[in-house]
Coordinates of C-alpha atoms in Angstrom, one line a residue:
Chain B
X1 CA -55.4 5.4 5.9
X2 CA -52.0 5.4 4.2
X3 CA -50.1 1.9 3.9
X4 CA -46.0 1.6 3.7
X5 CA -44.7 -0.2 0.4
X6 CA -43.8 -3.6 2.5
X7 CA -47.7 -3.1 3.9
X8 CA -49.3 -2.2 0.1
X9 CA -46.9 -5.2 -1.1
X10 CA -48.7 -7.9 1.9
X11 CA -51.8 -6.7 0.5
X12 CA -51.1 -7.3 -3.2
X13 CA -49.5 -10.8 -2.1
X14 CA -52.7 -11.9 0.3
X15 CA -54.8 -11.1 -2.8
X16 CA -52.7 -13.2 -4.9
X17 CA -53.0 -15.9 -2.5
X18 CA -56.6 -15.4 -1.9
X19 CA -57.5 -15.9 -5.5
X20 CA -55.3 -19.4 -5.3
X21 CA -56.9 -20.3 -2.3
X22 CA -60.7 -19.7 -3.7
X23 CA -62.6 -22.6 -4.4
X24 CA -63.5 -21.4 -8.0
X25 CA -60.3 -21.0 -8.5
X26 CA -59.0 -22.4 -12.3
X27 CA -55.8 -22.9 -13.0
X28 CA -56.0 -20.1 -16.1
X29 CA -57.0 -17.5 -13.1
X30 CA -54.5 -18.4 -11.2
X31 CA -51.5 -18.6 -13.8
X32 CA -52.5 -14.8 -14.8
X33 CA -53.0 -13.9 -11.7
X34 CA -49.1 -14.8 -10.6
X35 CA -47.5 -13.6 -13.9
X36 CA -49.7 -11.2 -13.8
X37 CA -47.9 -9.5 -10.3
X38 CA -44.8 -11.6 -10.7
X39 CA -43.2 -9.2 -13.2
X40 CA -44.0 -6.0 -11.2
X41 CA -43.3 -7.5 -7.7
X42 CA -40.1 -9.4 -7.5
X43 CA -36.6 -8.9 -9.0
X44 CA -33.6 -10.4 -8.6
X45 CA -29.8 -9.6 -8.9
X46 CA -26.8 -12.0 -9.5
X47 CA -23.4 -11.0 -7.7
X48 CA -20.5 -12.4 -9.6
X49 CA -17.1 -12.6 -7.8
X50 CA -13.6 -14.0 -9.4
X51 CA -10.3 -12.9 -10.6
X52 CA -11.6 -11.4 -13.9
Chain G
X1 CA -71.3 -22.3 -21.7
X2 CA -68.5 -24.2 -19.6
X3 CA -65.8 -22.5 -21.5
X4 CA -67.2 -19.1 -21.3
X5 CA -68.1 -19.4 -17.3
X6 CA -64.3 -19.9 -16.8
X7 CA -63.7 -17.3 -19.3
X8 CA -65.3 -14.9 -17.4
X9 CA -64.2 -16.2 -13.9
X10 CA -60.4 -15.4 -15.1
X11 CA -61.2 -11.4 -16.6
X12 CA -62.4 -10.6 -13.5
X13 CA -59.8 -12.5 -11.7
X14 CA -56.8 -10.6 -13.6
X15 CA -59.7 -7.2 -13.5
X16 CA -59.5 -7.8 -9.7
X17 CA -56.0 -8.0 -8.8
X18 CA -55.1 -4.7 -11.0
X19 CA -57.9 -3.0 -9.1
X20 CA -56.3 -3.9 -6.3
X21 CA -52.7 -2.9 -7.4
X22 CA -53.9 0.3 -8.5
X23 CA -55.8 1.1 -4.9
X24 CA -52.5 0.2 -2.9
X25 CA -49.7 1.5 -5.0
X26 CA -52.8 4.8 -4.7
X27 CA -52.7 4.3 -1.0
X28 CA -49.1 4.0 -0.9
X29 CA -47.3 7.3 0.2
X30 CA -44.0 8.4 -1.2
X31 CA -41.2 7.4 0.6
X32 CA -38.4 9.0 1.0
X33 CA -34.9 7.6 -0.6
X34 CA -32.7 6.0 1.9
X35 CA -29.0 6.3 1.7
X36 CA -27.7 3.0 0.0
X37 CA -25.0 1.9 3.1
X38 CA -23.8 0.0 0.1
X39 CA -27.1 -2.3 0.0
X40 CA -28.9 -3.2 -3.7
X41 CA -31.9 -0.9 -3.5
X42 CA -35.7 -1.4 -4.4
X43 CA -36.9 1.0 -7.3
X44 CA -38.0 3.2 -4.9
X45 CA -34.9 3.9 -3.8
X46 CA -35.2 1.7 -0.4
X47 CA -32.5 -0.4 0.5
X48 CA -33.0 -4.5 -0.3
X49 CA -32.4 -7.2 3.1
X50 CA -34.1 -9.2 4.9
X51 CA -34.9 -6.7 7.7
X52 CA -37.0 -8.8 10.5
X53 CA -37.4 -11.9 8.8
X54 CA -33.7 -12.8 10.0
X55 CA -32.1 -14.5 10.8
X56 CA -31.4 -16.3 7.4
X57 CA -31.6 -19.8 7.3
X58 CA -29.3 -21.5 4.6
X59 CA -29.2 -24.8 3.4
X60 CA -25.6 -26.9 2.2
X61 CA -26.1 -28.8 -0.9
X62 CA -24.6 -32.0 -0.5
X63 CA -22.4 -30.9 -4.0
X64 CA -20.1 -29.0 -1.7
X65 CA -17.1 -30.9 0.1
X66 CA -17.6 -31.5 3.7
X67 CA -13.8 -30.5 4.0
X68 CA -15.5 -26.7 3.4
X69 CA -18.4 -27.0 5.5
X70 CA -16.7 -25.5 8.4
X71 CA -15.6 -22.4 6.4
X72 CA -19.3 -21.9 5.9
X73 CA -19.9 -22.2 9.8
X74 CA -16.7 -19.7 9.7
X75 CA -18.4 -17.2 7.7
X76 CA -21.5 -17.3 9.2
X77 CA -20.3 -16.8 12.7
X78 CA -17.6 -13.6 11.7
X79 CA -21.1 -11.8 10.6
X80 CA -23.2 -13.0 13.6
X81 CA -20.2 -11.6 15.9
X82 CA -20.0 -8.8 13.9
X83 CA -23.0 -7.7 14.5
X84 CA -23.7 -8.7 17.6
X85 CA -26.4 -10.8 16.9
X86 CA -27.6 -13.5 14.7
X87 CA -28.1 -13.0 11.5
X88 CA -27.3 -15.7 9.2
X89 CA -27.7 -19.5 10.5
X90 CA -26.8 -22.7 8.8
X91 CA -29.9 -25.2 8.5
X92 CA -27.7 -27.8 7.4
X93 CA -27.0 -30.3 4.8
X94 CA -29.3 -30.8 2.0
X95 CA -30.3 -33.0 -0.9
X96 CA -33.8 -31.9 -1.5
X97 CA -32.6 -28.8 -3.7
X98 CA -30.1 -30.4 -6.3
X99 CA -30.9 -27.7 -8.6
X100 CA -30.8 -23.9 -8.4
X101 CA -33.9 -22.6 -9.0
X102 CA -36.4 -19.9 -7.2
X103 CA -38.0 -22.5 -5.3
X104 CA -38.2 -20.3 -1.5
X105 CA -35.2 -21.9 -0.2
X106 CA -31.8 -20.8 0.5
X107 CA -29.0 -23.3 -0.5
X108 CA -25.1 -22.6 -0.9
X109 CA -24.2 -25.2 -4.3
X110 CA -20.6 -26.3 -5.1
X111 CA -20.6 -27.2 -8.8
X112 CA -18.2 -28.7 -10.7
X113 CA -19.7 -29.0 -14.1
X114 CA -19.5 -24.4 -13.9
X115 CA -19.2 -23.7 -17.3
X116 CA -15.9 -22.6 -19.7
X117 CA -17.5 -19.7 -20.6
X118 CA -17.4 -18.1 -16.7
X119 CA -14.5 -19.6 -16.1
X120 CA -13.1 -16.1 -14.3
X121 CA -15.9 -16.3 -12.2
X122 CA -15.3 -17.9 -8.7
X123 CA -19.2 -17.7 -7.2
X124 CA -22.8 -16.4 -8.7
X125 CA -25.3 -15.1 -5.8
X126 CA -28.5 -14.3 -6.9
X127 CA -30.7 -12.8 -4.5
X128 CA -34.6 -12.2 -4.9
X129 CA -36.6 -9.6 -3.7
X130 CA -39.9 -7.9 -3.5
X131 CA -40.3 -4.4 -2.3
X132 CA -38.0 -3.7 0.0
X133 CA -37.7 -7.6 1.6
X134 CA -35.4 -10.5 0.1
X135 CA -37.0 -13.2 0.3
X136 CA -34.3 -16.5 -1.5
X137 CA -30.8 -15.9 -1.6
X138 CA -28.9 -18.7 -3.4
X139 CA -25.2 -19.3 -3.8
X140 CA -23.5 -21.0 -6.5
X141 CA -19.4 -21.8 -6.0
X142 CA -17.4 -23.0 -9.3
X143 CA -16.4 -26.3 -8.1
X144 CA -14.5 -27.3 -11.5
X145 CA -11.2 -27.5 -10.8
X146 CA -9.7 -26.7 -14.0
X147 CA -10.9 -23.4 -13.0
X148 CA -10.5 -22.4 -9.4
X149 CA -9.0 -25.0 -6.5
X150 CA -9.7 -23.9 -2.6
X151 CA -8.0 -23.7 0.6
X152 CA -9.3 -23.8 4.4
X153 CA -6.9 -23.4 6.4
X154 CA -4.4 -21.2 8.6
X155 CA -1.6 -20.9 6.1
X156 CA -2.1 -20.0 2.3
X157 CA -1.8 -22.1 -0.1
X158 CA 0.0 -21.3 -3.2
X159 CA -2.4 -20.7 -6.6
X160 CA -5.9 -21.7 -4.5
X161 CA -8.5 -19.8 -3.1
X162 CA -9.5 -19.3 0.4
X163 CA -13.1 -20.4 0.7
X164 CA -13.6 -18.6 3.8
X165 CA -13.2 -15.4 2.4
X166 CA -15.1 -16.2 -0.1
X167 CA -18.1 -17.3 1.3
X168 CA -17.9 -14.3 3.7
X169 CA -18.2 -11.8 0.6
X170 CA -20.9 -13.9 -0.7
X171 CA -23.1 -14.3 2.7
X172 CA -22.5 -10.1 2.5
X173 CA -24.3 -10.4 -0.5
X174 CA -26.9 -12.7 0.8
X175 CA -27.5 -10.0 3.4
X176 CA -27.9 -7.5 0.8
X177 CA -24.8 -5.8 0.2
X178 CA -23.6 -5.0 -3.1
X179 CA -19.9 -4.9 -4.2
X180 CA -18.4 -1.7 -2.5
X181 CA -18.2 0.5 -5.4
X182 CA -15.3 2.7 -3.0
X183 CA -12.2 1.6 -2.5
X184 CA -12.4 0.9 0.9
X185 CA -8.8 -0.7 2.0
X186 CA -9.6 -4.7 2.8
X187 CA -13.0 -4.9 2.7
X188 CA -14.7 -8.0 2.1
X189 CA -17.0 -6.9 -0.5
X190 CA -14.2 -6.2 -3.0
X191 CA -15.2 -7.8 -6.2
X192 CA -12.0 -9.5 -6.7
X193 CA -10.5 -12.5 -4.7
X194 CA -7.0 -13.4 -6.0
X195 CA -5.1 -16.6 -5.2
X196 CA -4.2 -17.1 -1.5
X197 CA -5.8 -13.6 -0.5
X198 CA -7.6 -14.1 2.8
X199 CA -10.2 -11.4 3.8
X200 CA -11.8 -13.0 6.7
X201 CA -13.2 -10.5 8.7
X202 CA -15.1 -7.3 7.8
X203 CA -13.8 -3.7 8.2
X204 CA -15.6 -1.3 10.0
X205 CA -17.0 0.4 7.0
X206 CA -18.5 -3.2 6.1
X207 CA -19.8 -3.8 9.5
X208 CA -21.6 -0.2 9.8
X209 CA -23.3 -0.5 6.1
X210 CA -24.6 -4.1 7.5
X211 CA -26.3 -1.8 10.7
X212 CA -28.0 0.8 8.5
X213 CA -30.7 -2.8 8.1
X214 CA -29.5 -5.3 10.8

């Protein structure tokens, strides 16, 4: 089976949300767990517009 | 014993995930690069929107002057009719996001306290993504008027800025355009607005880069 990136990236995110959702969750496994994806899964970009 | 049970619950909570990240990205064929149709692209080379998750819903902070609100509504509908379909929609006022933040919401801000320091700057929209899909788009307008002062309206008005056309260049980047790097005569994603220029609708070359996603 072969997965897209958007598929591979739903996977990594329900797994993410899994760990939040189990009941043994701690808050120290869920704070890695997000920082530990956050950095390697999202970006952002700002656009600035103007008369410089 | 406490400490070290939760110890142990969060190594193989953080050895868990980067199994798992290392079996998808494994899984995960090769794509090929995309041509950029003048969109931010993903690392791997794919271009950056919203793809079926529009239409986009954006919020109006209660910061920006009704007087504008229908310039919004303006901009909104030349990309809808554009395209031929909707995708950008206005959710409507808001005062439950005051402050621009990644908080999973889309919200167009108005603020006059925009610093001296970006004083050239006319609007900031940050966009966030993962993979391939955007998923918050925010827009910030400099609302100090020492700066910048705006128009809506038919006729120009001498030494202010049309908001129309510029919320039109920054819903483009809400979509995921990027400034057109080309020279392409009039189109809206210049990344220049003088006083009393109006760019209010797209040019073809803006239109067909927003159908290589939409």
């Amino acid at each position: 089976m072969s997965l897209t990136a958007a598929e591979a990236l739903t996977v990594t995110l329900q797994a993410r949300q899994s760990i939040y959702n189990a009941p043994n969750r701690t808050s120290e496994v869920i704070d890695a767990a997000l920082s530990l994806n956050r950095d390697e899964l999202e970006f952002d970009k700002k656009f600035q517009i103007g008369t410089f | 014993m406490a400490v070290f049970k939760r110890f142990q619950l969060k190594v193989w909570g953080i050895a868990a995930i980067m199994a798992l990240s290392l079996m998808v990205q494994a899984c995960a064929p090769q794509l090929s690069p995309q041509s950029s149709c003048n969109f931010v692209m993903s690392n791997e080379a794919q271009r950056v929107s919203w793809g079926a998750e529009a239409p986009v819903i954006l919020y109006v902070d209660s910061s920006v002057p009704s007087e504008f609100f229908g310039a919004i509504q303006a901009g909104v509908n030349t990309w809808n009719q554009s395209l031929g379909r909707e995708v950008l929609k206005i959710g409507g006022w808001s005062t439950a996001y005051p402050t621009e933040r990644q908080d999973g919401v889309n919200v167009i801000y108005f603020k006059r306290d925009w610093p001296e320091a970006s004083k050239d700057k006319q609007a900031v929209t940050t966009i966030h993504w993962a993979g391939d899909r955007i998923f918050e788009a925010d827009i910030s307008v400099n609302g100090n008027p020492s700066h910048y002062v705006y128009f809506w309206g038919p006729e120009p008005i001498p030494r202010r800025v049309d908001f129309e056309s510029l919320l039109l260049h920054e819903l483009g980047h809400v979509l995921g355009l990027d400034h057109s790097e080309v020279e392409v005569a009039g189109t809206v994603m210049a990344k220049k607005l003088m006083d009393t220029t109006t760019r209010r609708q797209p040019v073809a070359a803006d239109v067909d880069n927003l159908r290589c996603e939409y």
